[in-house]
Amino acid sequence: MESNKKHPKDFKVWTYSKFLDISHFPIIRNIKWLISLVFIEAAPKVPISLKRSFTGTSGKQAFFIGFVLALVFCLVINVIWTYFNGTLFPSDSENPEMLYFYKDYWNLILYTLVCPTYVGLTCWLVVVVVKGWGDIKDFRDNETEIDNEVIEPRSKFGYLKAIFLGFLILSVAFALTTNYINDIEKLANNTEKVFESTGDLVNSKVKYYWFFTEDKNGDYKLGSLGVYYFLLNYSLLMITLIALTFFMSIYKIMMGVGKALETKQTIGKLDFMTLKTKLAAFTEAYILAKGLVVVYIINIIIWIQSPLGENATDQNIQVAVILMGIIGVFMVSIPRYYVELQWYRLKNKSNLENTANLDYEDLRPFWMNYVATVCDSLFIGGFILSYGKYAFG
């Protein structure tokens, strides 16, 4: 009968349901466990007391505060500092090897719009997760009538998880920052110049960015502004990792909701509107995560077009394409697919004779569905196709 089908007609969810069935195979299950251990199980729980401290603070306010603070630290301070450093614009003759700040169009766009936007979205995401995590957990524990130990067994090593998470975040941030500094040094050691047939210097490839400082001998060194630049980029990277960590927290609790629905034998008094309302915090976090992926893609594209990006290896671009594809297309959507799929299967398992419509139901409102489709098709899909062909072709 139609109502006994376990796989919905929605193509994406049907595909996910097939992967979910395959994931129960022994080898795949072990790989899934390893990935879950590193990226999901290490995600922190949100203290309920911390949740109360955010009462009255809206996500839009958090976005505005984060945007303005990032704009000050990224743009305003750099404008003032480069002015006194002599690298905002040339004071007399322009050094062809120096990329002055007023001509660094790539970083000007990043510091004016892109970085403040993803910092603001991260602040919004943190507020949503902190305010909504406890509500989703309460719904999972109380209204699904499932023993919490089945969904989330108690762990005696919570402090080890916290240590591991901190170690993982710091290690990734240090590794990426070190690699970035190495790219800067390679650029500074570039001696390629272009001469006319007369022997006069026509152009020189950019060797020094505006955060270099000229010493008494006329050589450019990484002074205090250079240290600030790297600390700024390290801080922005940490904010990115924090955003990922908070999303993984709500990701984990949502997978618990899906597991609870999978374990239930009857639908009881639960209805989809209640499910949709109780999980509204996740759907908000979901669209914010989609937005963050889009902003990071714009960040990567601008970086690739910059002088620093010209030195980027195909491996770096390949990693960016793979990460944006995995996170933007799959990781952000998996909790939603899982809960919606288990709800669909629960309805069919319950044999609801009085329910006229047993079709697949989407947790997202229409506008969110539309925005997510545009993000997937135009930005994430376009980036993967364009730069994936360049990096892997």
mmCIF file of C-alpha atoms in Angstrom:
data_model
loop_
_atom_site.group_PDB
_atom_site.id
_atom_site.type_symbol
_atom_site.label_atom_id
_atom_site.label_comp_id
_atom_site.label_asym_id
_atom_site.label_seq_id
_atom_site.Cartn_x
_atom_site.Cartn_y
_atom_site.Cartn_z
ATOM 1 C CA MET A 1 0.000 0.000 0.000
ATOM 2 C CA GLU A 2 1.088 3.600 -0.549
ATOM 3 C CA SER A 3 1.076 4.369 3.172
ATOM 4 C CA ASN A 4 3.572 1.584 3.927
ATOM 5 C CA LYS A 5 6.359 2.953 1.752
ATOM 6 C CA LYS A 6 9.472 3.764 3.779
ATOM 7 C CA HIS A 7 11.117 6.034 1.242
ATOM 8 C CA PRO A 8 9.525 9.397 0.353
ATOM 9 C CA LYS A 9 9.278 10.683 -3.204
ATOM 10 C CA ASP A 10 11.474 13.717 -2.495
ATOM 11 C CA PHE A 11 14.668 12.992 -4.458
ATOM 12 C CA LYS A 12 17.150 14.418 -1.949
ATOM 13 C CA VAL A 13 15.574 12.672 1.028
ATOM 14 C CA TRP A 14 15.136 9.446 -0.956
ATOM 15 C CA THR A 15 18.863 9.548 -1.762
ATOM 16 C CA TYR A 16 19.684 10.248 1.878
ATOM 17 C CA SER A 17 17.465 7.360 3.005
ATOM 18 C CA LYS A 18 19.413 5.024 0.724
ATOM 19 C CA PHE A 19 22.714 6.234 2.159
ATOM 20 C CA LEU A 20 21.264 5.803 5.637
ATOM 21 C CA ASP A 21 20.391 2.181 4.871
ATOM 22 C CA ILE A 22 23.878 1.564 3.443
ATOM 23 C CA SER A 23 25.480 3.137 6.519
ATOM 24 C CA HIS A 24 24.403 0.130 8.591
ATOM 25 C CA PHE A 25 26.866 -2.111 6.750
ATOM 26 C CA PRO A 26 29.804 -3.081 9.075
ATOM 27 C CA ILE A 27 32.621 -1.234 7.250
ATOM 28 C CA ILE A 28 30.539 1.891 6.573
ATOM 29 C CA ARG A 29 29.265 1.856 10.166
ATOM 30 C CA ASN A 30 32.843 1.963 11.492
ATOM 31 C CA ILE A 31 33.734 4.868 9.214
ATOM 32 C CA LYS A 32 30.568 6.697 10.284
ATOM 33 C CA TRP A 33 31.459 6.093 13.934
ATOM 34 C CA LEU A 34 34.949 7.570 13.427
ATOM 35 C CA ILE A 35 33.577 10.681 11.689
ATOM 36 C CA SER A 36 30.929 11.058 14.394
ATOM 37 C CA LEU A 37 33.565 10.739 17.125
ATOM 38 C CA VAL A 38 35.710 13.535 15.696
ATOM 39 C CA PHE A 39 33.109 16.005 14.442
ATOM 40 C CA ILE A 40 29.908 15.347 16.403
ATOM 41 C CA GLU A 41 30.538 13.587 19.713
ATOM 42 C CA ALA A 42 33.108 16.239 20.633
ATOM 43 C CA ALA A 43 30.466 18.963 20.287
ATOM 44 C CA PRO A 44 29.759 20.563 23.673
ATOM 45 C CA LYS A 45 26.447 20.560 25.496
ATOM 46 C CA VAL A 46 24.941 23.976 26.167
ATOM 47 C CA PRO A 47 24.447 24.662 29.893
ATOM 48 C CA ILE A 48 20.863 25.589 30.734
ATOM 49 C CA SER A 49 22.121 28.357 33.050
ATOM 50 C CA LEU A 50 23.951 29.885 30.089
ATOM 51 C CA LYS A 51 20.726 29.754 28.119
ATOM 52 C CA ARG A 52 19.006 31.994 30.677
ATOM 53 C CA SER A 53 21.758 34.622 30.472
ATOM 54 C CA PHE A 54 20.829 35.273 26.824
ATOM 55 C CA THR A 55 17.167 35.984 27.544
ATOM 56 C CA GLY A 56 16.111 39.192 25.824
ATOM 57 C CA THR A 57 18.905 39.196 23.269
ATOM 58 C CA SER A 58 17.622 38.647 19.749
ATOM 59 C CA GLY A 59 19.592 37.126 16.923
ATOM 60 C CA LYS A 60 19.342 40.286 14.826
ATOM 61 C CA GLN A 61 20.809 42.354 17.637
ATOM 62 C CA ALA A 62 23.646 39.849 18.011
ATOM 63 C CA PHE A 63 24.271 40.037 14.251
ATOM 64 C CA PHE A 64 24.429 43.853 14.361
ATOM 65 C CA ILE A 65 26.824 43.878 17.321
ATOM 66 C CA GLY A 66 29.095 41.274 15.710
ATOM 67 C CA PHE A 67 29.032 43.081 12.359
ATOM 68 C CA VAL A 68 29.977 46.460 13.853
ATOM 69 C CA LEU A 69 32.746 45.034 16.058
ATOM 70 C CA ALA A 70 34.247 43.118 13.142
ATOM 71 C CA LEU A 71 34.049 46.222 10.941
ATOM 72 C CA VAL A 72 35.975 48.217 13.564
ATOM 73 C CA PHE A 73 38.714 45.607 14.093
ATOM 74 C CA CYS A 74 39.015 44.636 10.412
ATOM 75 C CA LEU A 75 38.646 47.968 8.614
ATOM 76 C CA VAL A 76 38.783 50.991 10.910
ATOM 77 C CA ILE A 77 41.836 49.952 12.937
ATOM 78 C CA ASN A 78 43.706 48.876 9.796
ATOM 79 C CA VAL A 79 42.955 52.195 8.069
ATOM 80 C CA ILE A 80 44.280 54.155 11.069
ATOM 81 C CA TRP A 81 47.300 51.881 11.577
ATOM 82 C CA THR A 82 48.338 51.837 7.903
ATOM 83 C CA TYR A 83 48.075 55.634 7.821
ATOM 84 C CA PHE A 84 50.667 55.949 10.573
ATOM 85 C CA ASN A 85 52.625 53.019 9.127
ATOM 86 C CA GLY A 86 52.926 54.808 5.786
ATOM 87 C CA THR A 87 51.246 51.997 3.844
ATOM 88 C CA LEU A 88 47.715 53.358 3.528
ATOM 89 C CA PHE A 89 48.818 55.155 0.368
ATOM 90 C CA PRO A 90 52.253 56.292 -0.857
ATOM 91 C CA SER A 91 53.496 59.487 0.768
ATOM 92 C CA ASP A 92 55.707 60.523 -2.184
ATOM 93 C CA SER A 93 56.727 57.950 -4.796
ATOM 94 C CA GLU A 94 54.833 54.692 -5.030
ATOM 95 C CA ASN A 95 56.805 51.508 -4.401
ATOM 96 C CA PRO A 96 55.791 49.056 -7.185
ATOM 97 C CA GLU A 97 56.533 46.101 -4.921
ATOM 98 C CA MET A 98 54.173 47.311 -2.187
ATOM 99 C CA LEU A 99 50.432 46.672 -2.244
ATOM 100 C CA TYR A 100 49.132 49.715 -0.382
ATOM 101 C CA PHE A 101 45.976 49.345 1.632
ATOM 102 C CA TYR A 102 43.930 51.701 -0.540
ATOM 103 C CA LYS A 103 44.708 49.471 -3.547
ATOM 104 C CA ASP A 104 44.108 46.166 -1.772
ATOM 105 C CA TYR A 105 40.624 45.863 -3.234
ATOM 106 C CA TRP A 106 40.350 42.224 -2.187
ATOM 107 C CA ASN A 107 40.882 42.850 1.520
ATOM 108 C CA LEU A 108 38.839 46.054 1.378
ATOM 109 C CA ILE A 109 35.835 44.025 0.207
ATOM 110 C CA LEU A 110 36.529 41.303 2.767
ATOM 111 C CA TYR A 111 36.980 43.730 5.659
ATOM 112 C CA THR A 112 34.044 45.959 4.740
ATOM 113 C CA LEU A 113 31.390 43.328 3.972
ATOM 114 C CA VAL A 114 32.414 39.669 4.013
ATOM 115 C CA CYS A 115 34.208 39.306 7.360
ATOM 116 C CA PRO A 116 31.733 41.464 9.338
ATOM 117 C CA THR A 117 28.881 39.462 7.778
ATOM 118 C CA TYR A 118 30.171 36.048 8.811
ATOM 119 C CA VAL A 119 31.115 37.319 12.258
ATOM 120 C CA GLY A 120 27.587 38.715 12.630
ATOM 121 C CA LEU A 121 26.014 35.473 11.393
ATOM 122 C CA THR A 122 28.169 33.499 13.822
ATOM 123 C CA CYS A 123 26.952 35.669 16.727
ATOM 124 C CA TRP A 124 23.369 35.116 15.575
ATOM 125 C CA LEU A 125 23.978 31.363 15.310
ATOM 126 C CA VAL A 126 25.461 31.214 18.819
ATOM 127 C CA VAL A 127 22.413 33.007 20.282
ATOM 128 C CA VAL A 128 20.010 30.683 18.443
ATOM 129 C CA VAL A 129 21.820 27.542 19.605
ATOM 130 C CA VAL A 130 22.169 28.739 23.200
ATOM 131 C CA LYS A 131 18.491 29.734 23.405
ATOM 132 C CA GLY A 132 17.135 26.746 21.492
ATOM 133 C CA TRP A 133 19.363 23.806 22.469
ATOM 134 C CA GLY A 134 17.670 23.250 25.834
ATOM 135 C CA ASP A 135 14.168 23.418 24.311
ATOM 136 C CA ILE A 136 15.038 20.814 21.677
ATOM 137 C CA LYS A 137 16.611 18.594 24.342
ATOM 138 C CA ASP A 138 13.515 18.882 26.552
ATOM 139 C CA PHE A 139 11.309 17.975 23.605
ATOM 140 C CA ARG A 140 13.497 14.996 22.780
ATOM 141 C CA ASP A 141 13.532 13.742 26.369
ATOM 142 C CA ASN A 142 9.931 14.439 27.416
ATOM 143 C CA GLU A 143 7.568 14.441 24.455
ATOM 144 C CA THR A 144 9.016 11.526 22.502
ATOM 145 C CA GLU A 145 8.548 9.182 25.486
ATOM 146 C CA ILE A 146 11.937 7.552 24.963
ATOM 147 C CA ASP A 147 14.474 6.669 27.623
ATOM 148 C CA ASN A 148 17.262 9.225 27.336
ATOM 149 C CA GLU A 149 19.864 6.499 27.857
ATOM 150 C CA VAL A 150 18.807 4.929 24.554
ATOM 151 C CA ILE A 151 19.363 8.170 22.687
ATOM 152 C CA GLU A 152 22.385 9.534 24.495
ATOM 153 C CA PRO A 153 24.181 7.177 26.906
ATOM 154 C CA ARG A 154 25.908 8.892 29.777
ATOM 155 C CA SER A 155 29.588 9.479 29.328
ATOM 156 C CA LYS A 156 32.122 9.420 32.152
ATOM 157 C CA PHE A 157 34.655 11.220 29.996
ATOM 158 C CA GLY A 158 32.964 14.562 29.404
ATOM 159 C CA TYR A 159 36.072 16.474 30.479
ATOM 160 C CA LEU A 160 38.165 14.492 27.981
ATOM 161 C CA LYS A 161 35.747 15.487 25.218
ATOM 162 C CA ALA A 162 36.175 19.139 26.191
ATOM 163 C CA ILE A 163 39.968 18.796 26.132
ATOM 164 C CA PHE A 164 39.846 17.048 22.775
ATOM 165 C CA LEU A 165 37.556 19.726 21.310
ATOM 166 C CA GLY A 166 39.845 22.509 22.519
ATOM 167 C CA PHE A 167 42.896 20.693 21.178
ATOM 168 C CA LEU A 168 41.196 20.128 17.822
ATOM 169 C CA ILE A 169 40.130 23.766 17.397
ATOM 170 C CA LEU A 170 43.511 25.187 18.419
ATOM 171 C CA SER A 171 45.414 22.682 16.264
ATOM 172 C CA VAL A 172 43.403 23.487 13.150
ATOM 173 C CA ALA A 173 43.692 27.243 13.775
ATOM 174 C CA PHE A 174 47.459 27.071 14.364
ATOM 175 C CA ALA A 175 48.026 24.836 11.329
ATOM 176 C CA LEU A 176 46.043 27.032 8.937
ATOM 177 C CA THR A 177 47.561 30.258 10.293
ATOM 178 C CA THR A 178 51.078 28.828 9.969
ATOM 179 C CA ASN A 179 50.353 27.839 6.375
ATOM 180 C CA TYR A 180 49.009 31.334 5.695
ATOM 181 C CA ILE A 181 52.151 32.969 7.114
ATOM 182 C CA ASN A 182 54.219 30.681 4.906
ATOM 183 C CA ASP A 183 52.285 31.930 1.843
ATOM 184 C CA ILE A 184 53.053 35.513 2.870
ATOM 185 C CA GLU A 185 56.754 34.706 3.139
ATOM 186 C CA LYS A 186 56.773 33.025 -0.274
ATOM 187 C CA LEU A 187 55.211 36.137 -1.743
ATOM 188 C CA ALA A 188 57.816 38.367 -0.065
ATOM 189 C CA ASN A 189 60.650 36.201 -1.441
ATOM 190 C CA ASN A 190 59.336 36.524 -4.994
ATOM 191 C CA THR A 191 61.951 38.394 -7.072
ATOM 192 C CA GLU A 192 60.229 38.271 -10.462
ATOM 193 C CA LYS A 193 60.264 41.661 -12.213
ATOM 194 C CA VAL A 194 59.260 42.833 -15.685
ATOM 195 C CA PHE A 195 61.627 45.084 -17.690
ATOM 196 C CA GLU A 196 61.344 46.979 -20.953
ATOM 197 C CA SER A 197 63.826 46.329 -23.742
ATOM 198 C CA THR A 198 65.656 49.458 -22.553
ATOM 199 C CA GLY A 199 66.266 47.845 -19.203
ATOM 200 C CA ASP A 200 63.940 50.167 -17.272
ATOM 201 C CA LEU A 201 61.709 48.575 -14.650
ATOM 202 C CA VAL A 202 58.142 48.558 -15.894
ATOM 203 C CA ASN A 203 56.402 46.491 -13.275
ATOM 204 C CA SER A 204 57.228 44.323 -10.335
ATOM 205 C CA LYS A 205 55.077 41.612 -8.864
ATOM 206 C CA VAL A 206 53.637 42.479 -5.473
ATOM 207 C CA LYS A 207 56.039 41.317 -2.791
ATOM 208 C CA TYR A 208 54.924 43.252 0.265
ATOM 209 C CA TYR A 209 51.491 43.822 1.676
ATOM 210 C CA TRP A 210 50.462 46.951 3.561
ATOM 211 C CA PHE A 211 51.089 45.242 6.909
ATOM 212 C CA PHE A 212 54.858 45.241 6.271
ATOM 213 C CA THR A 213 56.890 48.049 7.837
ATOM 214 C CA GLU A 214 59.932 49.741 6.260
ATOM 215 C CA ASP A 215 62.977 49.839 8.538
ATOM 216 C CA LYS A 216 65.875 52.316 8.593
ATOM 217 C CA ASN A 217 67.733 50.407 5.881
ATOM 218 C CA GLY A 218 64.802 50.529 3.487
ATOM 219 C CA ASP A 219 63.938 46.863 3.968
ATOM 220 C CA TYR A 220 60.410 45.699 4.680
ATOM 221 C CA LYS A 221 59.784 43.629 7.798
ATOM 222 C CA LEU A 222 56.765 42.294 9.639
ATOM 223 C CA GLY A 223 56.398 44.847 12.419
ATOM 224 C CA SER A 224 53.647 45.373 14.968
ATOM 225 C CA LEU A 225 51.050 45.887 12.212
ATOM 226 C CA GLY A 226 52.055 42.552 10.704
ATOM 227 C CA VAL A 227 51.593 40.875 14.083
ATOM 228 C CA TYR A 228 48.139 42.469 14.383
ATOM 229 C CA TYR A 229 47.251 41.286 10.875
ATOM 230 C CA PHE A 230 48.066 37.665 11.683
ATOM 231 C CA LEU A 231 46.326 37.843 15.063
ATOM 232 C CA LEU A 232 43.270 39.296 13.314
ATOM 233 C CA ASN A 233 43.194 36.465 10.787
ATOM 234 C CA TYR A 234 43.749 33.920 13.561
ATOM 235 C CA SER A 235 40.803 35.399 15.488
ATOM 236 C CA LEU A 236 38.566 35.316 12.400
ATOM 237 C CA LEU A 237 39.539 31.681 11.873
ATOM 238 C CA MET A 238 38.686 30.890 15.495
ATOM 239 C CA ILE A 239 35.276 32.513 15.005
ATOM 240 C CA THR A 240 34.730 30.236 11.996
ATOM 241 C CA LEU A 241 35.605 27.159 14.072
ATOM 242 C CA ILE A 242 33.348 28.356 16.904
ATOM 243 C CA ALA A 243 30.464 28.643 14.434
ATOM 244 C CA LEU A 244 31.116 25.064 13.303
ATOM 245 C CA THR A 245 31.275 23.866 16.921
ATOM 246 C CA PHE A 246 27.961 25.443 17.895
ATOM 247 C CA PHE A 247 26.246 24.070 14.818
ATOM 248 C CA MET A 248 27.604 20.615 15.654
ATOM 249 C CA SER A 249 25.988 20.955 19.107
ATOM 250 C CA ILE A 250 22.525 21.471 17.657
ATOM 251 C CA TYR A 251 23.347 18.906 14.931
ATOM 252 C CA LYS A 252 23.929 16.259 17.605
ATOM 253 C CA ILE A 253 20.764 17.002 19.569
ATOM 254 C CA MET A 254 18.721 16.941 16.346
ATOM 255 C CA MET A 255 20.090 13.526 15.467
ATOM 256 C CA GLY A 256 18.884 12.496 18.916
ATOM 257 C CA VAL A 257 15.386 13.694 18.026
ATOM 258 C CA GLY A 258 15.528 11.640 14.839
ATOM 259 C CA LYS A 259 16.670 8.592 16.794
ATOM 260 C CA ALA A 260 13.795 9.079 19.237
ATOM 261 C CA LEU A 261 11.285 9.198 16.381
ATOM 262 C CA GLU A 262 12.878 6.104 14.857
ATOM 263 C CA THR A 263 12.473 4.216 18.146
ATOM 264 C CA LYS A 264 8.807 5.175 18.678
ATOM 265 C CA GLN A 265 6.213 2.570 17.686
ATOM 266 C CA THR A 266 3.179 4.848 17.473
ATOM 267 C CA ILE A 267 2.744 8.501 16.680
ATOM 268 C CA GLY A 268 0.556 9.081 19.761
ATOM 269 C CA LYS A 269 -0.550 12.676 20.303
ATOM 270 C CA LEU A 270 2.439 14.102 18.466
ATOM 271 C CA ASP A 271 1.638 16.063 15.315
ATOM 272 C CA PHE A 272 3.845 17.681 12.688
ATOM 273 C CA MET A 273 2.995 21.261 13.668
ATOM 274 C CA THR A 274 4.196 20.564 17.209
ATOM 275 C CA LEU A 275 7.348 18.960 15.828
ATOM 276 C CA LYS A 276 7.944 21.915 13.536
ATOM 277 C CA THR A 277 7.402 24.439 16.327
ATOM 278 C CA LYS A 278 9.634 22.662 18.839
ATOM 279 C CA LEU A 279 12.444 22.384 16.286
ATOM 280 C CA ALA A 280 12.200 25.987 15.053
ATOM 281 C CA ALA A 281 15.558 26.810 16.646
ATOM 282 C CA PHE A 282 17.227 24.220 14.455
ATOM 283 C CA THR A 283 15.619 25.441 11.227
ATOM 284 C CA GLU A 284 16.833 28.956 12.079
ATOM 285 C CA ALA A 285 20.333 27.599 12.777
ATOM 286 C CA TYR A 286 20.101 25.626 9.531
ATOM 287 C CA ILE A 287 19.469 28.678 7.337
ATOM 288 C CA LEU A 288 22.137 30.663 9.188
ATOM 289 C CA ALA A 289 24.616 27.842 8.522
ATOM 290 C CA LYS A 290 23.664 27.900 4.825
ATOM 291 C CA GLY A 291 24.260 31.642 4.820
ATOM 292 C CA LEU A 292 27.637 31.194 6.489
ATOM 293 C CA VAL A 293 28.700 28.673 3.842
ATOM 294 C CA VAL A 294 27.725 31.139 1.087
ATOM 295 C CA VAL A 295 29.695 33.961 2.736
ATOM 296 C CA TYR A 296 32.730 31.700 3.169
ATOM 297 C CA ILE A 297 32.512 30.735 -0.504
ATOM 298 C CA ILE A 298 32.566 34.435 -1.433
ATOM 299 C CA ASN A 299 35.552 34.831 0.917
ATOM 300 C CA ILE A 300 37.401 31.961 -0.807
ATOM 301 C CA ILE A 301 36.661 33.282 -4.316
ATOM 302 C CA ILE A 302 37.993 36.749 -3.418
ATOM 303 C CA TRP A 303 41.078 35.182 -1.803
ATOM 304 C CA ILE A 304 41.775 33.082 -4.925
ATOM 305 C CA GLN A 305 41.642 36.235 -7.082
ATOM 306 C CA SER A 306 44.021 38.157 -4.783
ATOM 307 C CA PRO A 307 47.848 38.220 -5.145
ATOM 308 C CA LEU A 308 48.076 35.759 -2.257
ATOM 309 C CA GLY A 309 45.624 33.456 -3.988
ATOM 310 C CA GLU A 310 47.784 33.438 -7.099
ATOM 311 C CA ASN A 311 50.325 31.499 -5.067
ATOM 312 C CA ALA A 312 47.696 29.033 -3.847
ATOM 313 C CA THR A 313 48.320 25.436 -4.817
ATOM 314 C CA ASP A 314 45.704 23.276 -6.479
ATOM 315 C CA GLN A 315 45.642 21.236 -3.250
ATOM 316 C CA ASN A 316 44.474 24.257 -1.243
ATOM 317 C CA ILE A 317 41.687 24.961 -3.724
ATOM 318 C CA GLN A 318 40.746 21.272 -3.785
ATOM 319 C CA VAL A 319 40.426 21.263 0.012
ATOM 320 C CA ALA A 320 38.239 24.389 -0.129
ATOM 321 C CA VAL A 321 35.965 22.836 -2.783
ATOM 322 C CA ILE A 322 35.648 19.553 -0.871
ATOM 323 C CA LEU A 323 34.958 21.239 2.478
ATOM 324 C CA MET A 324 32.358 23.643 1.084
ATOM 325 C CA GLY A 325 30.689 20.757 -0.736
ATOM 326 C CA ILE A 326 30.574 18.443 2.269
ATOM 327 C CA ILE A 327 29.530 21.090 4.783
ATOM 328 C CA GLY A 328 27.255 23.196 2.566
ATOM 329 C CA VAL A 329 25.412 20.427 0.745
ATOM 330 C CA PHE A 330 25.461 17.501 3.189
ATOM 331 C CA MET A 331 26.430 18.303 6.792
ATOM 332 C CA VAL A 332 24.083 21.269 7.207
ATOM 333 C CA SER A 333 21.094 19.328 5.853
ATOM 334 C CA ILE A 334 21.632 15.849 7.344
ATOM 335 C CA PRO A 335 19.831 16.505 10.694
ATOM 336 C CA ARG A 336 16.801 17.904 8.854
ATOM 337 C CA TYR A 337 16.699 14.983 6.442
ATOM 338 C CA TYR A 338 17.035 12.509 9.288
ATOM 339 C CA VAL A 339 14.206 13.955 11.407
ATOM 340 C CA GLU A 340 11.884 14.422 8.423
ATOM 341 C CA LEU A 341 12.594 10.901 7.192
ATOM 342 C CA GLN A 342 11.938 9.323 10.604
ATOM 343 C CA TRP A 343 8.727 11.355 10.959
ATOM 344 C CA TYR A 344 7.607 10.110 7.540
ATOM 345 C CA ARG A 345 8.386 6.502 8.484
ATOM 346 C CA LEU A 346 6.689 6.884 11.882
ATOM 347 C CA LYS A 347 3.473 8.082 10.227
ATOM 348 C CA ASN A 348 3.499 5.097 7.898
ATOM 349 C CA LYS A 349 4.398 2.712 10.720
ATOM 350 C CA SER A 350 1.485 4.019 12.802
ATOM 351 C CA ASN A 351 -1.024 3.155 10.038
ATOM 352 C CA LEU A 352 -2.993 6.325 10.544
ATOM 353 C CA GLU A 353 -6.349 5.566 8.943
ATOM 354 C CA ASN A 354 -7.748 8.978 9.803
ATOM 355 C CA THR A 355 -4.824 10.893 8.316
ATOM 356 C CA ALA A 356 -5.652 12.032 4.805
ATOM 357 C CA ASN A 357 -2.129 13.041 3.835
ATOM 358 C CA LEU A 358 0.859 10.799 4.551
ATOM 359 C CA ASP A 359 3.155 12.670 2.190
ATOM 360 C CA TYR A 360 6.661 13.760 3.112
ATOM 361 C CA GLU A 361 6.647 16.969 5.191
ATOM 362 C CA ASP A 362 9.340 19.666 5.317
ATOM 363 C CA LEU A 363 10.356 21.316 8.608
ATOM 364 C CA ARG A 364 11.246 24.529 6.794
ATOM 365 C CA PRO A 365 8.770 27.294 5.960
ATOM 366 C CA PHE A 366 8.394 28.115 2.258
ATOM 367 C CA TRP A 367 10.672 31.169 2.262
ATOM 368 C CA MET A 368 13.459 29.214 3.968
ATOM 369 C CA ASN A 369 13.106 26.416 1.448
ATOM 370 C CA TYR A 370 13.396 28.965 -1.357
ATOM 371 C CA VAL A 371 16.470 30.684 0.132
ATOM 372 C CA ALA A 372 18.200 27.341 0.760
ATOM 373 C CA THR A 373 17.527 26.238 -2.833
ATOM 374 C CA VAL A 374 19.052 29.460 -4.183
ATOM 375 C CA CYS A 375 22.100 29.019 -1.934
ATOM 376 C CA ASP A 376 22.551 25.402 -3.007
ATOM 377 C CA SER A 377 22.059 26.001 -6.714
ATOM 378 C CA LEU A 378 23.573 29.416 -7.332
ATOM 379 C CA PHE A 379 26.384 29.744 -4.813
ATOM 380 C CA ILE A 380 27.407 26.340 -3.447
ATOM 381 C CA GLY A 381 26.728 24.372 -6.633
ATOM 382 C CA GLY A 382 28.232 27.079 -8.846
ATOM 383 C CA PHE A 383 31.373 27.271 -6.723
ATOM 384 C CA ILE A 384 31.862 23.492 -6.708
ATOM 385 C CA LEU A 385 31.374 23.210 -10.483
ATOM 386 C CA SER A 386 33.534 26.228 -11.399
ATOM 387 C CA TYR A 387 36.475 25.795 -9.044
ATOM 388 C CA GLY A 388 36.153 22.013 -8.828
ATOM 389 C CA LYS A 389 36.764 21.853 -12.581
ATOM 390 C CA TYR A 390 39.729 24.210 -12.170
ATOM 391 C CA ALA A 391 41.273 22.373 -9.222
ATOM 392 C CA PHE A 392 40.651 18.790 -10.330
ATOM 393 C CA GLY A 393 40.561 19.234 -14.091
#
